[in-house]
Amino acid sequence: MNDLEEIARVLDDAANTATAVAQISVSVGNISLSEAYDVQRRSIELRIERGEKISGVKMGFTSRAKAQQMGVDDLIWGRLTDAMRIDDGVVVLADRFVHPRAEPEVAFLLGTAISPDDPPEAVFSAVEAVAPAIEIIDSRYKDFKFNLTDVVADNASSSGYVCGAWQNPEMDLSNLGMLFRIDSKLAAVGSSAAILGAPLRSLQGAARLAAGAGLVLEEGFVVLAGAATVAVALQAGQHIECEVQNLGRVEFTYDTV
Ligand code: OOG
Ligand code: MG
C-alpha cells in the first residue's frame, strides 16, 4: 500500500515540476490495473490537498488512431482538475510541460449529475452543451513511452484542456468532420465517428468507468471524449486550432514567453 502512495508521489512530483521519470513498470515493476487506478486516485488527492478541484474526466484510446500511435489498445480514463483548464485563444506557456502533445477532441458539459444507476440512454439527457476541444497531453515518462498500467497511473497523461464556445447538444455528433491545424496548415484530419463510433458512447463509457471507481460525474463537469486523430508534438511559437463541423473552432498558441 505504501508503495502505491510512493508511486503517486513520484508521479505527482514529476507533473508538478515538469520533469520526466522512468516508467513505473521499469523502476518499480508491474502493478495491476486496479493498483494503477489507485495510484491515479492518490496522485489526484495530492493535487486536491494543494487546492485543485476535480473539474471532469477524460477518456483515452477511444480511437484506433490513438491506440495505434501509443501501442495501447484498451480504453482508459483520467481525472481533470480546474488547474488543467485553459481558456480558448490564450497563450499556453511551455514551462509547465515535459514534452506536450495536442489532439483534437469533443467535450461534453454536464448540466446534471450522472448517477451510477442511470441507464446508458439517460446519459445524454445530462448533457447541457457540447464544444470542440483540444487536449494537451504530457506523459510524465521519459520519451513519452508507457504501457497500459504506466499511463493509467500517470492519470492518462492529463495535463491541459481547452474547450471552445459551448453549443446546444441537440445535434447529431456521430460523424462530424474534425480538422486539426498547426500554424494554419492541416496537421491531422478525422471524424468524430473515429471516437468509439460516436462521441456519446465515450460519455457513456466515462460514466460507467467513473462510477465503478466511486466517482460521480457531477453537474458542471467536463468530459473529454478522446482524440479523433493522432496527437501532435508541440513546438514553441505554434498556433494550434481544432475545427469541428457544426460545432466551431477552438485554439491556443504554445510559447515560451
Ligand atoms: C494517453 C492519453 C490518451 C486520448 O485522447 O486518446 C488520450 C496518451 O496518449 O498519452 O488522451
Ligand atoms: Mg485525449
mmCIF file of N, CA and C in Angstrom, residues 20-123:
data_model
loop_
_atom_site.group_PDB
_atom_site.id
_atom_site.type_symbol
_atom_site.label_atom_id
_atom_site.label_comp_id
_atom_site.label_asym_id
_atom_site.label_seq_id
_atom_site.Cartn_x
_atom_site.Cartn_y
_atom_site.Cartn_z
ATOM 1 N N ALA A 20 10.645 14.530 -16.370
ATOM 2 C CA ALA A 20 10.339 13.149 -16.772
ATOM 3 C C ALA A 20 10.925 12.145 -15.786
ATOM 4 N N VAL A 21 10.200 11.048 -15.567
ATOM 5 C CA VAL A 21 10.681 9.969 -14.695
ATOM 6 C C VAL A 21 10.639 8.653 -15.475
ATOM 7 N N ALA A 22 11.278 7.625 -14.915
ATOM 8 C CA ALA A 22 11.255 6.298 -15.542
ATOM 9 C C ALA A 22 9.849 5.713 -15.446
ATOM 10 N N GLN A 23 9.509 4.859 -16.397
ATOM 11 C CA GLN A 23 8.214 4.168 -16.342
ATOM 12 C C GLN A 23 8.133 3.355 -15.055
ATOM 13 N N ILE A 24 6.960 3.361 -14.432
ATOM 14 C CA ILE A 24 6.768 2.605 -13.193
ATOM 15 C C ILE A 24 7.021 1.115 -13.434
ATOM 16 N N SER A 25 6.597 0.639 -14.616
ATOM 17 C CA SER A 25 6.778 -0.793 -14.928
ATOM 18 C C SER A 25 8.257 -1.151 -14.990
ATOM 19 N N VAL A 26 9.116 -0.165 -15.192
ATOM 20 C CA VAL A 26 10.565 -0.414 -15.234
ATOM 21 C C VAL A 26 11.191 -0.153 -13.864
ATOM 22 N N SER A 27 10.851 0.993 -13.242
ATOM 23 C CA SER A 27 11.524 1.371 -11.992
ATOM 24 C C SER A 27 11.020 0.569 -10.792
ATOM 25 N N VAL A 28 9.713 0.261 -10.778
ATOM 26 C CA VAL A 28 9.133 -0.458 -9.634
ATOM 27 C C VAL A 28 8.820 -1.905 -10.000
ATOM 28 N N GLY A 29 8.374 -2.109 -11.231
ATOM 29 C CA GLY A 29 7.917 -3.434 -11.666
ATOM 30 C C GLY A 29 6.443 -3.346 -12.012
ATOM 31 N N ASN A 30 5.877 -4.463 -12.416
ATOM 32 C CA ASN A 30 4.484 -4.440 -12.860
ATOM 33 C C ASN A 30 3.526 -4.270 -11.686
ATOM 34 N N ILE A 31 2.540 -3.419 -11.882
ATOM 35 C CA ILE A 31 1.439 -3.312 -10.932
ATOM 36 C C ILE A 31 0.167 -3.681 -11.698
ATOM 37 N N SER A 32 -0.894 -4.001 -10.964
ATOM 38 C CA SER A 32 -2.125 -4.408 -11.651
ATOM 39 C C SER A 32 -2.869 -3.162 -12.133
ATOM 40 N N LEU A 33 -3.869 -3.378 -12.979
ATOM 41 C CA LEU A 33 -4.641 -2.246 -13.485
ATOM 42 C C LEU A 33 -5.377 -1.546 -12.343
ATOM 43 N N SER A 34 -5.933 -2.315 -11.412
ATOM 44 C CA SER A 34 -6.654 -1.645 -10.311
ATOM 45 C C SER A 34 -5.672 -0.905 -9.405
ATOM 46 N N GLU A 35 -4.461 -1.427 -9.253
ATOM 47 C CA GLU A 35 -3.444 -0.671 -8.499
ATOM 48 C C GLU A 35 -3.074 0.619 -9.228
ATOM 49 N N ALA A 36 -3.000 0.543 -10.565
ATOM 50 C CA ALA A 36 -2.661 1.739 -11.347
ATOM 51 C C ALA A 36 -3.734 2.817 -11.164
ATOM 52 N N TYR A 37 -5.017 2.415 -11.176
ATOM 53 C CA TYR A 37 -6.082 3.410 -10.945
ATOM 54 C C TYR A 37 -6.036 3.936 -9.512
ATOM 55 N N ASP A 38 -5.596 3.090 -8.601
ATOM 56 C CA ASP A 38 -5.451 3.545 -7.219
ATOM 57 C C ASP A 38 -4.339 4.600 -7.120
ATOM 58 N N VAL A 39 -3.249 4.380 -7.848
ATOM 59 C CA VAL A 39 -2.166 5.384 -7.884
ATOM 60 C C VAL A 39 -2.709 6.695 -8.459
ATOM 61 N N GLN A 40 -3.480 6.570 -9.544
ATOM 62 C CA GLN A 40 -4.061 7.776 -10.170
ATOM 63 C C GLN A 40 -4.909 8.552 -9.157
ATOM 64 N N ARG A 41 -5.770 7.826 -8.441
ATOM 65 C CA ARG A 41 -6.649 8.479 -7.464
ATOM 66 C C ARG A 41 -5.823 9.166 -6.374
ATOM 67 N N ARG A 42 -4.785 8.473 -5.912
ATOM 68 C CA ARG A 42 -3.942 9.050 -4.858
ATOM 69 C C ARG A 42 -3.192 10.284 -5.366
ATOM 70 N N SER A 43 -2.731 10.238 -6.608
ATOM 71 C CA SER A 43 -1.969 11.389 -7.123
ATOM 72 C C SER A 43 -2.893 12.607 -7.265
ATOM 73 N N ILE A 44 -4.169 12.360 -7.609
ATOM 74 C CA ILE A 44 -5.113 13.479 -7.708
ATOM 75 C C ILE A 44 -5.453 14.004 -6.307
ATOM 76 N N GLU A 45 -5.478 13.105 -5.320
ATOM 77 C CA GLU A 45 -5.680 13.546 -3.926
ATOM 78 C C GLU A 45 -4.609 14.571 -3.530
ATOM 79 N N LEU A 46 -3.385 14.343 -3.989
ATOM 80 C CA LEU A 46 -2.295 15.273 -3.657
ATOM 81 C C LEU A 46 -2.551 16.648 -4.280
ATOM 82 N N ARG A 47 -3.098 16.646 -5.509
ATOM 83 C CA ARG A 47 -3.461 17.920 -6.141
ATOM 84 C C ARG A 47 -4.583 18.610 -5.354
ATOM 85 N N ILE A 48 -5.551 17.799 -4.902
ATOM 86 C CA ILE A 48 -6.681 18.362 -4.162
ATOM 87 C C ILE A 48 -6.188 18.972 -2.846
ATOM 88 N N GLU A 49 -5.218 18.308 -2.228
ATOM 89 C CA GLU A 49 -4.631 18.869 -0.999
ATOM 90 C C GLU A 49 -3.974 20.223 -1.260
ATOM 91 N N ARG A 50 -3.512 20.438 -2.503
ATOM 92 C CA ARG A 50 -2.906 21.736 -2.846
ATOM 93 C C ARG A 50 -3.942 22.761 -3.301
ATOM 94 N N GLY A 51 -5.224 22.365 -3.299
ATOM 95 C CA GLY A 51 -6.275 23.324 -3.608
ATOM 96 C C GLY A 51 -6.951 23.144 -4.952
ATOM 97 N N GLU A 52 -6.499 22.158 -5.752
ATOM 98 C CA GLU A 52 -7.164 21.934 -7.048
ATOM 99 C C GLU A 52 -8.494 21.223 -6.824
ATOM 100 N N LYS A 53 -9.395 21.400 -7.774
ATOM 101 C CA LYS A 53 -10.702 20.743 -7.692
ATOM 102 C C LYS A 53 -10.918 19.894 -8.938
ATOM 103 N N ILE A 54 -11.553 18.741 -8.771
ATOM 104 C CA ILE A 54 -11.863 17.923 -9.944
ATOM 105 C C ILE A 54 -12.898 18.651 -10.802
ATOM 106 N N SER A 55 -12.594 18.790 -12.087
ATOM 107 C CA SER A 55 -13.479 19.532 -12.991
ATOM 108 C C SER A 55 -14.091 18.623 -14.049
ATOM 109 N N GLY A 56 -13.710 17.367 -14.053
ATOM 110 C CA GLY A 56 -14.284 16.457 -15.037
ATOM 111 C C GLY A 56 -13.419 15.230 -15.211
ATOM 112 N N VAL A 57 -13.676 14.510 -16.293
ATOM 113 C CA VAL A 57 -12.880 13.325 -16.611
ATOM 114 C C VAL A 57 -12.575 13.311 -18.105
ATOM 115 N N LYS A 58 -11.548 12.566 -18.462
ATOM 116 C CA LYS A 58 -11.197 12.414 -19.875
ATOM 117 C C LYS A 58 -11.093 10.928 -20.212
ATOM 118 N N MET A 59 -11.485 10.609 -21.429
ATOM 119 C CA MET A 59 -11.353 9.243 -21.913
ATOM 120 C C MET A 59 -10.132 9.167 -22.823
ATOM 121 N N GLY A 60 -9.475 8.006 -22.822
ATOM 122 C CA GLY A 60 -8.306 7.834 -23.670
ATOM 123 C C GLY A 60 -8.387 6.566 -24.482
ATOM 124 N N PHE A 61 -7.721 6.598 -25.629
ATOM 125 C CA PHE A 61 -7.661 5.475 -26.560
ATOM 126 C C PHE A 61 -9.053 5.058 -27.017
ATOM 127 N N THR A 62 -9.898 6.051 -27.274
ATOM 128 C CA THR A 62 -11.231 5.780 -27.816
ATOM 129 C C THR A 62 -11.191 5.715 -29.341
ATOM 130 N N SER A 63 -10.053 6.063 -29.943
ATOM 131 C CA SER A 63 -9.943 5.928 -31.408
ATOM 132 C C SER A 63 -8.797 4.994 -31.769
ATOM 133 N N ARG A 64 -8.915 4.351 -32.930
ATOM 134 C CA ARG A 64 -7.854 3.468 -33.444
ATOM 135 C C ARG A 64 -6.566 4.260 -33.621
ATOM 136 N N ALA A 65 -6.725 5.505 -34.129
ATOM 137 C CA ALA A 65 -5.537 6.322 -34.431
ATOM 138 C C ALA A 65 -4.676 6.495 -33.186
ATOM 139 N N LYS A 66 -5.307 6.785 -32.052
ATOM 140 C CA LYS A 66 -4.553 6.998 -30.812
ATOM 141 C C LYS A 66 -4.008 5.677 -30.274
ATOM 142 N N ALA A 67 -4.833 4.640 -30.299
ATOM 143 C CA ALA A 67 -4.389 3.351 -29.763
ATOM 144 C C ALA A 67 -3.161 2.871 -30.528
ATOM 145 N N GLN A 68 -3.185 3.040 -31.855
ATOM 146 C CA GLN A 68 -2.046 2.604 -32.667
ATOM 147 C C GLN A 68 -0.828 3.480 -32.422
ATOM 148 N N GLN A 69 -1.068 4.791 -32.323
ATOM 149 C CA GLN A 69 0.071 5.696 -32.131
ATOM 150 C C GLN A 69 0.832 5.348 -30.849
ATOM 151 N N MET A 70 0.085 5.019 -29.777
ATOM 152 C CA MET A 70 0.726 4.800 -28.483
ATOM 153 C C MET A 70 0.937 3.325 -28.157
ATOM 154 N N GLY A 71 0.414 2.425 -28.999
ATOM 155 C CA GLY A 71 0.622 1.000 -28.764
ATOM 156 C C GLY A 71 -0.128 0.465 -27.548
ATOM 157 N N VAL A 72 -1.219 1.123 -27.185
ATOM 158 C CA VAL A 72 -2.046 0.652 -26.059
ATOM 159 C C VAL A 72 -3.477 0.531 -26.572
ATOM 160 N N ASP A 73 -4.058 -0.643 -26.417
ATOM 161 C CA ASP A 73 -5.326 -0.903 -27.086
ATOM 162 C C ASP A 73 -6.510 -1.059 -26.131
ATOM 163 N N ASP A 74 -6.475 -0.439 -24.964
ATOM 164 C CA ASP A 74 -7.579 -0.527 -24.011
ATOM 165 C C ASP A 74 -8.103 0.864 -23.714
ATOM 166 N N LEU A 75 -9.401 0.967 -23.490
ATOM 167 C CA LEU A 75 -9.971 2.248 -23.060
ATOM 168 C C LEU A 75 -9.420 2.604 -21.686
ATOM 169 N N ILE A 76 -9.064 3.852 -21.500
ATOM 170 C CA ILE A 76 -8.628 4.293 -20.175
ATOM 171 C C ILE A 76 -9.357 5.588 -19.837
ATOM 172 N N TRP A 77 -9.294 5.987 -18.600
ATOM 173 C CA TRP A 77 -9.868 7.286 -18.241
ATOM 174 C C TRP A 77 -8.977 7.959 -17.204
ATOM 175 N N GLY A 78 -9.127 9.276 -17.104
ATOM 176 C CA GLY A 78 -8.339 10.030 -16.135
ATOM 177 C C GLY A 78 -9.170 11.167 -15.579
ATOM 178 N N ARG A 79 -8.642 11.787 -14.527
ATOM 179 C CA ARG A 79 -9.356 12.887 -13.866
ATOM 180 C C ARG A 79 -8.804 14.228 -14.329
ATOM 181 N N LEU A 80 -9.722 15.175 -14.609
ATOM 182 C CA LEU A 80 -9.326 16.545 -14.957
ATOM 183 C C LEU A 80 -9.495 17.422 -13.720
ATOM 184 N N THR A 81 -8.619 18.410 -13.558
ATOM 185 C CA THR A 81 -8.813 19.381 -12.473
ATOM 186 C C THR A 81 -8.881 20.787 -13.055
ATOM 187 N N ASP A 82 -9.358 21.700 -12.203
ATOM 188 C CA ASP A 82 -9.512 23.091 -12.661
ATOM 189 C C ASP A 82 -8.169 23.701 -13.053
ATOM 190 N N ALA A 83 -7.066 23.199 -12.491
ATOM 191 C CA ALA A 83 -5.753 23.756 -12.845
ATOM 192 C C ALA A 83 -5.346 23.368 -14.265
ATOM 193 N N MET A 84 -6.014 22.379 -14.844
ATOM 194 C CA MET A 84 -5.697 21.945 -16.214
ATOM 195 C C MET A 84 -6.510 22.725 -17.254
ATOM 196 N N ARG A 85 -7.518 23.458 -16.786
ATOM 197 C CA ARG A 85 -8.417 24.168 -17.717
ATOM 198 C C ARG A 85 -7.680 25.364 -18.324
ATOM 199 N N ILE A 86 -7.782 25.500 -19.636
ATOM 200 C CA ILE A 86 -7.109 26.583 -20.358
ATOM 201 C C ILE A 86 -8.164 27.301 -21.194
ATOM 202 N N ASP A 87 -8.153 28.620 -21.155
ATOM 203 C CA ASP A 87 -9.161 29.380 -21.902
ATOM 204 C C ASP A 87 -8.877 29.340 -23.404
ATOM 205 N N ASP A 88 -9.955 29.316 -24.176
ATOM 206 C CA ASP A 88 -9.877 29.360 -25.637
ATOM 207 C C ASP A 88 -9.110 30.611 -26.067
ATOM 208 N N GLY A 89 -8.114 30.430 -26.933
ATOM 209 C CA GLY A 89 -7.446 31.570 -27.551
ATOM 210 C C GLY A 89 -6.219 32.115 -26.829
ATOM 211 N N VAL A 90 -5.890 31.574 -25.677
ATOM 212 C CA VAL A 90 -4.783 32.168 -24.905
ATOM 213 C C VAL A 90 -3.420 31.616 -25.350
ATOM 214 N N VAL A 91 -2.360 32.232 -24.794
ATOM 215 C CA VAL A 91 -1.006 31.703 -24.969
ATOM 216 C C VAL A 91 -0.747 30.727 -23.817
ATOM 217 N N VAL A 92 -0.353 29.521 -24.152
ATOM 218 C CA VAL A 92 -0.048 28.490 -23.149
ATOM 219 C C VAL A 92 1.467 28.405 -23.010
ATOM 220 N N LEU A 93 1.955 28.579 -21.785
ATOM 221 C CA LEU A 93 3.407 28.613 -21.591
ATOM 222 C C LEU A 93 4.004 27.218 -21.449
ATOM 223 N N ALA A 94 5.154 27.045 -22.073
ATOM 224 C CA ALA A 94 5.795 25.727 -22.189
ATOM 225 C C ALA A 94 6.349 25.213 -20.871
ATOM 226 N N ASP A 95 6.619 26.104 -19.911
ATOM 227 C CA ASP A 95 7.398 25.666 -18.738
ATOM 228 C C ASP A 95 6.658 24.687 -17.832
ATOM 229 N N ARG A 96 5.342 24.552 -17.985
ATOM 230 C CA ARG A 96 4.621 23.599 -17.126
ATOM 231 C C ARG A 96 4.560 22.186 -17.687
ATOM 232 N N PHE A 97 5.178 21.985 -18.866
ATOM 233 C CA PHE A 97 5.095 20.671 -19.515
ATOM 234 C C PHE A 97 6.465 20.020 -19.684
ATOM 235 N N VAL A 98 6.461 18.683 -19.833
ATOM 236 C CA VAL A 98 7.695 17.955 -20.135
ATOM 237 C C VAL A 98 7.894 17.899 -21.657
ATOM 238 N N HIS A 99 6.938 17.315 -22.355
ATOM 239 C CA HIS A 99 7.015 17.140 -23.815
ATOM 240 C C HIS A 99 5.574 17.060 -24.343
ATOM 241 N N PRO A 100 4.853 18.171 -24.292
ATOM 242 C CA PRO A 100 3.412 18.147 -24.572
ATOM 243 C C PRO A 100 3.061 17.823 -26.024
ATOM 244 N N ARG A 101 1.897 17.233 -26.156
ATOM 245 C CA ARG A 101 1.316 16.974 -27.474
ATOM 246 C C ARG A 101 -0.118 17.475 -27.428
ATOM 247 N N ALA A 102 -0.665 17.826 -28.576
ATOM 248 C CA ALA A 102 -2.056 18.282 -28.630
ATOM 249 C C ALA A 102 -2.858 17.361 -29.526
ATOM 250 N N GLU A 103 -4.164 17.250 -29.236
ATOM 251 C CA GLU A 103 -5.018 16.354 -30.016
ATOM 252 C C GLU A 103 -6.443 16.903 -30.050
ATOM 253 N N PRO A 104 -7.116 16.684 -31.197
ATOM 254 C CA PRO A 104 -8.472 17.235 -31.376
ATOM 255 C C PRO A 104 -9.536 16.357 -30.721
ATOM 256 N N GLU A 105 -10.426 16.985 -29.988
ATOM 257 C CA GLU A 105 -11.423 16.225 -29.231
ATOM 258 C C GLU A 105 -12.792 16.909 -29.299
ATOM 259 N N VAL A 106 -13.777 16.248 -28.712
ATOM 260 C CA VAL A 106 -15.105 16.823 -28.497
ATOM 261 C C VAL A 106 -15.334 16.772 -26.988
ATOM 262 N N ALA A 107 -15.891 17.865 -26.419
ATOM 263 C CA ALA A 107 -16.117 17.915 -24.968
ATOM 264 C C ALA A 107 -17.606 18.007 -24.671
ATOM 265 N N PHE A 108 -18.023 17.356 -23.590
ATOM 266 C CA PHE A 108 -19.397 17.454 -23.082
ATOM 267 C C PHE A 108 -19.380 18.235 -21.776
ATOM 268 N N LEU A 109 -20.388 19.078 -21.588
ATOM 269 C CA LEU A 109 -20.577 19.772 -20.309
ATOM 270 C C LEU A 109 -21.843 19.204 -19.671
ATOM 271 N N LEU A 110 -21.736 18.741 -18.440
ATOM 272 C CA LEU A 110 -22.897 18.124 -17.783
ATOM 273 C C LEU A 110 -23.736 19.174 -17.057
ATOM 274 N N GLY A 111 -25.036 19.158 -17.340
ATOM 275 C CA GLY A 111 -25.962 20.086 -16.681
ATOM 276 C C GLY A 111 -26.536 19.497 -15.406
ATOM 277 N N THR A 112 -26.490 18.169 -15.319
ATOM 278 C CA THR A 112 -26.906 17.471 -14.085
ATOM 279 C C THR A 112 -25.941 16.318 -13.862
ATOM 280 N N ALA A 113 -25.893 15.853 -12.639
ATOM 281 C CA ALA A 113 -25.012 14.728 -12.323
ATOM 282 C C ALA A 113 -25.500 13.467 -13.034
ATOM 283 N N ILE A 114 -24.562 12.569 -13.355
ATOM 284 C CA ILE A 114 -24.943 11.267 -13.884
ATOM 285 C C ILE A 114 -24.821 10.260 -12.750
ATOM 286 N N SER A 115 -25.961 9.715 -12.385
ATOM 287 C CA SER A 115 -25.948 8.758 -11.282
ATOM 288 C C SER A 115 -25.464 7.410 -11.786
ATOM 289 N N PRO A 116 -24.731 6.696 -10.959
ATOM 290 C CA PRO A 116 -24.224 5.383 -11.365
ATOM 291 C C PRO A 116 -25.330 4.435 -11.801
ATOM 292 N N ASP A 117 -26.555 4.660 -11.322
ATOM 293 C CA ASP A 117 -27.663 3.757 -11.692
ATOM 294 C C ASP A 117 -28.361 4.169 -12.977
ATOM 295 N N ASP A 118 -28.013 5.333 -13.533
ATOM 296 C CA ASP A 118 -28.683 5.778 -14.755
ATOM 297 C C ASP A 118 -28.417 4.798 -15.899
ATOM 298 N N PRO A 119 -29.453 4.456 -16.678
ATOM 299 C CA PRO A 119 -29.212 3.616 -17.854
ATOM 300 C C PRO A 119 -28.457 4.432 -18.917
ATOM 301 N N PRO A 120 -27.756 3.761 -19.849
ATOM 302 C CA PRO A 120 -26.963 4.471 -20.847
ATOM 303 C C PRO A 120 -27.759 5.550 -21.590
ATOM 304 N N GLU A 121 -29.073 5.286 -21.860
ATOM 305 C CA GLU A 121 -29.878 6.254 -22.621
ATOM 306 C C GLU A 121 -30.022 7.561 -21.847
ATOM 307 N N ALA A 122 -29.976 7.476 -20.513
ATOM 308 C CA ALA A 122 -30.211 8.680 -19.697
ATOM 309 C C ALA A 122 -28.994 9.600 -19.691
ATOM 310 N N VAL A 123 -27.854 9.048 -20.104
ATOM 311 C CA VAL A 123 -26.616 9.835 -20.025
ATOM 312 C C VAL A 123 -26.721 11.082 -20.896
#
